Short mmCIF file of C-alpha atoms and ligand atoms in Angstrom, two decimals:
data_model
loop_
_atom_site.label_atom_id
_atom_site.label_comp_id
_atom_site.label_asym_id
_atom_site.label_seq_id
_atom_site.Cartn_x
_atom_site.Cartn_y
_atom_site.Cartn_z
CA MET A 1 -9.53 -26.73 -71.61
CA ASN A 2 -6.39 -28.43 -70.70
CA LEU A 3 -2.93 -26.21 -70.20
CA ASN A 4 -1.29 -29.70 -71.51
CA HIS A 5 -1.56 -28.51 -74.75
CA SER A 6 -0.59 -24.89 -74.39
CA VAL A 7 -3.56 -22.44 -73.96
CA PRO A 8 -4.31 -20.40 -77.34
CA ALA A 9 -3.31 -16.95 -77.50
CA THR A 10 -7.11 -16.00 -77.79
CA ALA A 11 -7.88 -17.60 -74.58
CA ARG A 12 -5.91 -15.00 -72.76
CA PRO A 13 -6.51 -13.58 -70.15
CA LEU A 14 -6.37 -16.95 -68.34
CA LYS A 15 -9.23 -17.68 -65.71
CA ILE A 16 -8.02 -18.45 -62.33
CA GLN A 17 -10.42 -19.90 -59.49
CA ILE A 18 -9.08 -20.10 -55.88
CA LEU A 19 -10.30 -22.22 -53.35
CA ILE A 20 -9.84 -21.23 -49.48
CA SER A 21 -11.17 -22.23 -46.22
CA GLY A 22 -10.01 -19.34 -43.90
CA THR A 23 -7.89 -16.23 -43.69
CA GLY A 24 -7.24 -16.31 -47.47
CA SER A 25 -4.27 -14.31 -47.16
CA ASN A 26 -2.53 -16.19 -50.25
CA ALA A 27 -5.69 -15.67 -52.14
CA ILE A 28 -5.83 -11.75 -51.45
CA ASN A 29 -1.98 -11.45 -52.06
CA ILE A 30 -2.51 -13.17 -55.63
CA ALA A 31 -5.41 -10.81 -56.27
CA HIS A 32 -3.22 -7.86 -55.46
CA GLN A 33 -0.69 -9.12 -58.08
CA PHE A 34 -3.09 -9.69 -60.71
CA LYS A 35 -4.33 -6.27 -60.01
CA ASN A 36 -1.17 -4.10 -60.32
CA GLY A 37 1.63 -6.59 -59.61
CA GLN A 38 3.62 -9.13 -61.12
CA LEU A 39 0.75 -11.14 -62.46
CA SER A 40 -0.97 -8.28 -63.99
CA GLY A 41 -2.04 -8.91 -67.74
CA LEU A 42 -1.45 -12.57 -67.39
CA GLY A 43 -4.85 -13.71 -66.30
CA GLU A 44 -7.84 -12.91 -64.10
CA ILE A 45 -9.41 -14.32 -61.10
CA SER A 46 -12.84 -15.50 -62.08
CA GLN A 47 -13.97 -16.82 -58.58
CA VAL A 48 -12.99 -17.60 -54.94
CA ILE A 49 -14.49 -20.14 -53.14
CA SER A 50 -14.80 -21.35 -49.69
CA ASN A 51 -16.01 -24.38 -48.18
CA ARG A 52 -16.62 -22.57 -44.92
CA PRO A 53 -19.21 -19.63 -44.93
CA LYS A 54 -17.23 -17.73 -42.06
CA ALA A 55 -13.98 -17.70 -43.99
CA GLN A 56 -12.55 -14.24 -43.69
CA GLY A 57 -10.87 -14.49 -46.96
CA LEU A 58 -14.46 -14.35 -48.63
CA ASN A 59 -15.27 -11.00 -47.27
CA THR A 60 -11.84 -9.65 -48.10
CA ALA A 61 -12.16 -10.77 -51.94
CA GLN A 62 -15.80 -9.68 -52.19
CA GLU A 63 -14.26 -6.07 -50.79
CA LEU A 64 -11.81 -6.24 -53.49
CA GLY A 65 -14.73 -6.67 -56.17
CA LEU A 66 -14.06 -10.29 -56.77
CA ALA A 67 -16.77 -12.93 -57.38
CA THR A 68 -17.13 -15.18 -54.28
CA LEU A 69 -19.19 -18.06 -53.59
CA CYS A 70 -19.44 -20.55 -50.70
CA VAL A 71 -19.91 -24.44 -51.02
CA ASP A 72 -20.55 -25.50 -47.55
CA HIS A 73 -19.13 -28.87 -47.08
CA GLN A 74 -21.39 -29.36 -44.19
CA ASP A 75 -24.49 -28.78 -46.25
CA TYR A 76 -23.97 -31.99 -48.01
CA GLU A 77 -24.32 -35.84 -47.00
CA ASP A 78 -21.04 -37.04 -47.93
CA LYS A 79 -17.77 -35.69 -49.73
CA ALA A 80 -18.97 -37.10 -53.45
CA ALA A 81 -22.09 -34.78 -52.86
CA PHE A 82 -20.02 -31.93 -51.82
CA GLU A 83 -17.51 -32.20 -54.47
CA THR A 84 -20.36 -32.65 -57.16
CA ALA A 85 -21.46 -29.05 -55.93
CA LEU A 86 -18.09 -27.84 -55.88
CA ILE A 87 -17.60 -29.13 -59.67
CA HIS A 88 -20.86 -27.53 -60.67
CA ALA A 89 -19.83 -24.14 -58.96
CA ILE A 90 -16.22 -24.29 -60.66
CA ASP A 91 -17.89 -24.99 -64.00
CA SER A 92 -20.53 -22.20 -63.81
CA LYS A 93 -17.73 -19.73 -64.39
CA PRO A 94 -14.55 -19.97 -66.55
CA CYS A 95 -11.70 -21.71 -65.48
CA ASP A 96 -8.17 -22.68 -66.75
CA LEU A 97 -6.43 -23.08 -63.48
CA ILE A 98 -7.59 -23.94 -59.86
CA VAL A 99 -5.27 -22.55 -57.31
CA LEU A 100 -5.71 -24.02 -53.89
CA ALA A 101 -4.77 -21.46 -51.06
CA GLY A 102 -5.36 -22.83 -47.56
CA PHE A 103 -8.37 -24.86 -48.84
CA MET A 104 -8.82 -27.71 -46.22
CA ARG A 105 -10.72 -30.43 -47.82
CA VAL A 106 -8.76 -33.56 -49.23
CA LEU A 107 -10.15 -33.67 -52.74
CA SER A 108 -10.67 -37.05 -54.01
CA PRO A 109 -9.08 -38.83 -56.75
CA GLU A 110 -12.42 -38.50 -58.81
CA PHE A 111 -12.11 -34.64 -58.39
CA VAL A 112 -8.58 -34.16 -59.05
CA SER A 113 -9.08 -36.40 -62.26
CA HIS A 114 -11.92 -34.18 -63.43
CA TYR A 115 -9.33 -31.27 -63.38
CA ALA A 116 -6.03 -33.31 -64.07
CA GLY A 117 -3.17 -30.95 -64.81
CA ARG A 118 -5.19 -27.72 -63.81
CA ILE A 119 -4.96 -27.61 -59.94
CA ILE A 120 -1.98 -26.43 -58.01
CA ASN A 121 -1.40 -26.12 -54.07
CA ILE A 122 0.99 -24.55 -51.67
CA HIS A 123 2.04 -26.73 -48.86
CA PRO A 124 3.92 -25.37 -45.96
CA SER A 125 6.94 -27.96 -46.14
CA LEU A 126 9.83 -29.11 -48.09
CA LEU A 127 7.86 -31.61 -49.84
CA PRO A 128 8.23 -34.50 -50.21
CA ALA A 129 8.92 -34.12 -46.37
CA TYR A 130 6.24 -33.64 -43.95
CA LYS A 131 3.20 -34.06 -46.04
CA GLY A 132 -0.22 -33.30 -43.88
CA LEU A 133 -0.94 -31.00 -41.16
CA ASN A 134 0.86 -29.16 -38.20
CA THR A 135 3.93 -28.89 -40.36
CA HIS A 136 5.91 -26.25 -38.40
CA GLN A 137 5.58 -28.11 -34.97
CA ARG A 138 6.52 -31.38 -36.68
CA VAL A 139 9.61 -30.04 -38.24
CA LEU A 140 10.72 -28.47 -34.74
CA ASP A 141 9.75 -31.89 -32.87
CA ALA A 142 12.19 -33.54 -35.17
CA GLY A 143 14.62 -31.37 -34.78
CA GLU A 144 15.18 -30.14 -38.12
CA THR A 145 17.67 -27.61 -39.71
CA HIS A 146 15.76 -26.25 -42.39
CA HIS A 147 12.07 -25.83 -42.93
CA GLY A 148 10.05 -24.42 -46.18
CA VAL A 149 7.37 -24.42 -48.58
CA SER A 150 6.28 -25.96 -51.86
CA VAL A 151 4.05 -25.24 -54.75
CA HIS A 152 3.12 -28.50 -56.56
CA LEU A 153 0.90 -29.94 -59.16
CA VAL A 154 -2.07 -31.64 -57.41
CA ILE A 155 -2.41 -35.41 -58.37
CA PRO A 156 -4.51 -37.95 -56.73
CA ASP A 157 -2.31 -38.86 -54.13
CA LEU A 158 -2.18 -36.37 -51.15
CA ASP A 159 0.64 -33.44 -51.17
CA ALA A 160 2.63 -35.75 -53.72
CA GLY A 161 2.42 -33.97 -56.84
CA PRO A 162 5.57 -32.81 -58.90
CA LEU A 163 6.93 -29.94 -57.50
CA ILE A 164 6.57 -26.36 -59.24
CA GLY A 165 8.54 -24.18 -57.02
CA GLN A 166 10.15 -24.14 -53.29
CA ALA A 167 11.52 -21.80 -50.82
CA ILE A 168 13.81 -22.60 -48.05
CA LEU A 169 14.67 -21.21 -44.30
CA ASN A 170 17.24 -22.09 -41.69
CA ILE A 171 15.45 -22.65 -38.54
CA LYS A 172 16.69 -20.46 -35.82
CA SER A 173 17.33 -21.77 -32.12
CA ASP A 174 14.39 -19.70 -31.02
CA ASP A 175 12.05 -20.40 -33.55
CA THR A 176 8.56 -21.68 -32.52
CA ALA A 177 5.63 -22.89 -34.69
CA GLU A 178 4.29 -19.36 -34.83
CA THR A 179 7.51 -17.87 -35.98
CA LEU A 180 7.91 -20.48 -38.56
CA ARG A 181 4.68 -19.88 -39.74
CA GLN A 182 5.07 -16.22 -40.08
CA ARG A 183 8.23 -16.82 -41.93
CA ILE A 184 6.70 -19.34 -44.07
CA GLN A 185 4.01 -17.33 -45.01
CA ALA A 186 6.05 -14.17 -45.98
CA MET A 187 8.01 -16.37 -48.36
CA GLU A 188 4.60 -17.70 -49.68
CA TYR A 189 3.55 -14.33 -50.66
CA TRP A 190 6.26 -14.08 -53.18
CA LEU A 191 6.52 -17.80 -54.32
CA TYR A 192 3.04 -18.36 -54.95
CA PRO A 193 2.70 -15.44 -57.43
CA HIS A 194 6.11 -16.20 -58.81
CA CYS A 195 5.12 -19.91 -59.69
CA LEU A 196 1.70 -18.55 -61.21
CA GLN A 197 3.89 -15.94 -63.19
CA LEU A 198 5.89 -19.14 -64.72
CA ILE A 199 2.80 -21.00 -65.54
CA LEU A 200 0.76 -18.37 -66.96
CA SER A 201 3.53 -17.06 -69.05
CA GLY A 202 4.18 -20.60 -70.56
CA ASP A 203 7.50 -21.01 -69.12
CA ILE A 204 6.21 -23.98 -66.76
CA GLN A 205 3.77 -26.45 -68.71
CA LEU A 206 1.42 -28.35 -66.41
CA MET A 207 0.74 -32.07 -67.57
CA THR A 208 -1.80 -34.40 -65.99
CA ASP A 209 1.00 -35.98 -63.84
CA ARG A 210 4.11 -33.96 -64.57
CA VAL A 211 5.54 -30.38 -65.02
CA ILE A 212 7.50 -29.38 -67.65
CA PHE A 213 10.03 -26.60 -67.12
CA LYS A 214 10.43 -24.77 -70.58
CA ALA A 215 12.46 -21.82 -69.36
CA PRO A 216 16.14 -22.49 -69.07
CA HIS A 217 16.62 -20.13 -66.22
CA ILE A 218 14.55 -22.44 -63.86
CA GLN A 219 16.79 -24.58 -62.00
CA THR A 220 15.93 -28.06 -61.44
CA THR A 221 17.24 -30.75 -59.60
CA ALA A 222 16.85 -34.65 -59.60
CA THR A 223 13.55 -34.46 -57.44
CA GLY A 224 12.11 -30.98 -58.58
CA VAL A 225 13.22 -27.37 -58.42
CA GLU A 226 16.15 -25.57 -56.69
CA PRO A 227 14.65 -24.10 -53.44
CA TRP A 228 14.78 -19.98 -53.29
CA PRO A 229 16.52 -19.24 -50.17
CA GLU A 230 14.68 -16.87 -47.80
CA ASP A 231 17.07 -14.00 -47.63
CA VAL A 232 16.93 -13.78 -51.61
CA ILE A 233 13.09 -13.84 -51.62
CA LEU A 234 12.96 -11.09 -49.00
CA ASN A 235 15.62 -9.00 -50.83
CA GLN A 236 13.35 -9.37 -53.98
CA THR A 237 10.07 -8.64 -51.81
CA MET A 238 11.96 -5.34 -50.45
CA SER A 239 12.92 -4.30 -53.87
CA THR A 240 9.50 -4.24 -55.31
CA ASP A 241 7.91 -2.67 -52.49
C1 GRF B 301 -0.62 -21.35 -45.96
O1 GRF B 301 0.40 -21.06 -44.96
C2 GRF B 301 -0.54 -22.40 -47.06
O2 GRF B 301 0.93 -22.79 -46.83
C3 GRF B 301 -1.55 -23.45 -46.19
O3 GRF B 301 -2.44 -22.82 -45.85
C4 GRF B 301 -2.09 -21.59 -45.42
C5 GRF B 301 -3.32 -20.73 -46.02
O4 GRF B 301 -3.11 -19.30 -45.59
N1 GRF B 301 -1.83 -24.57 -47.35
P1 GRF B 301 -4.03 -18.36 -45.82
O5 GRF B 301 -5.50 -18.76 -45.80
O6 GRF B 301 -3.83 -18.15 -47.32
O7 GRF B 301 -3.82 -17.23 -45.13
#
């Protein structure tokens, strides 16, 4: 099913699959939001998949009663074989939307095309700046004054898909890569569920290569969306605790 042409009401609750590689704290946070938070009633997690058997997030997801599966990339002779197995695993359960949350494999254009308009990712930078790895240290090394995190539609080009949501912070003089990681992650725990809520409620429509903002309250810019400032996010998080 493609979210392009709006999902029929009878298809609700929409089925989400989350792909992880490690801690999986975003996946677990999203699971809690589905259970009794801002995402409740909007969808269900049908499966959490890791490409690493020892991923901590797999155990935590299992403890929460979620269906989990490991498709270990090391068990396959090449990327194509791994992705064939991954597609098989995903397609074995209902899936309206694939949520990448710390999934550390670069997906091929063939894989992305197979699920065109149905994969989203969270990346710790203000895309289109700082694609790729080690963003916190690279931002510090470059002497940037701002840093942030982006949720975007996945397209075949790496970290290049249209933006769905962004959050921004001011870099402090004593920030390190580790403090930035922590501050960014605190914003992620609000931003990713927020973006999911907009998608699942129909306020944002995902096309194969673009995102349509249907709700007037979403502030867009020429390049994407207006980033949410850190203090606004922290205030919202505290008021819902
Ligand atoms: C997040 O910080 C996200 O931005 C990046 O990978 C990290 C995953 O963390 N893509 P976790 O596994 O969700 O704890």
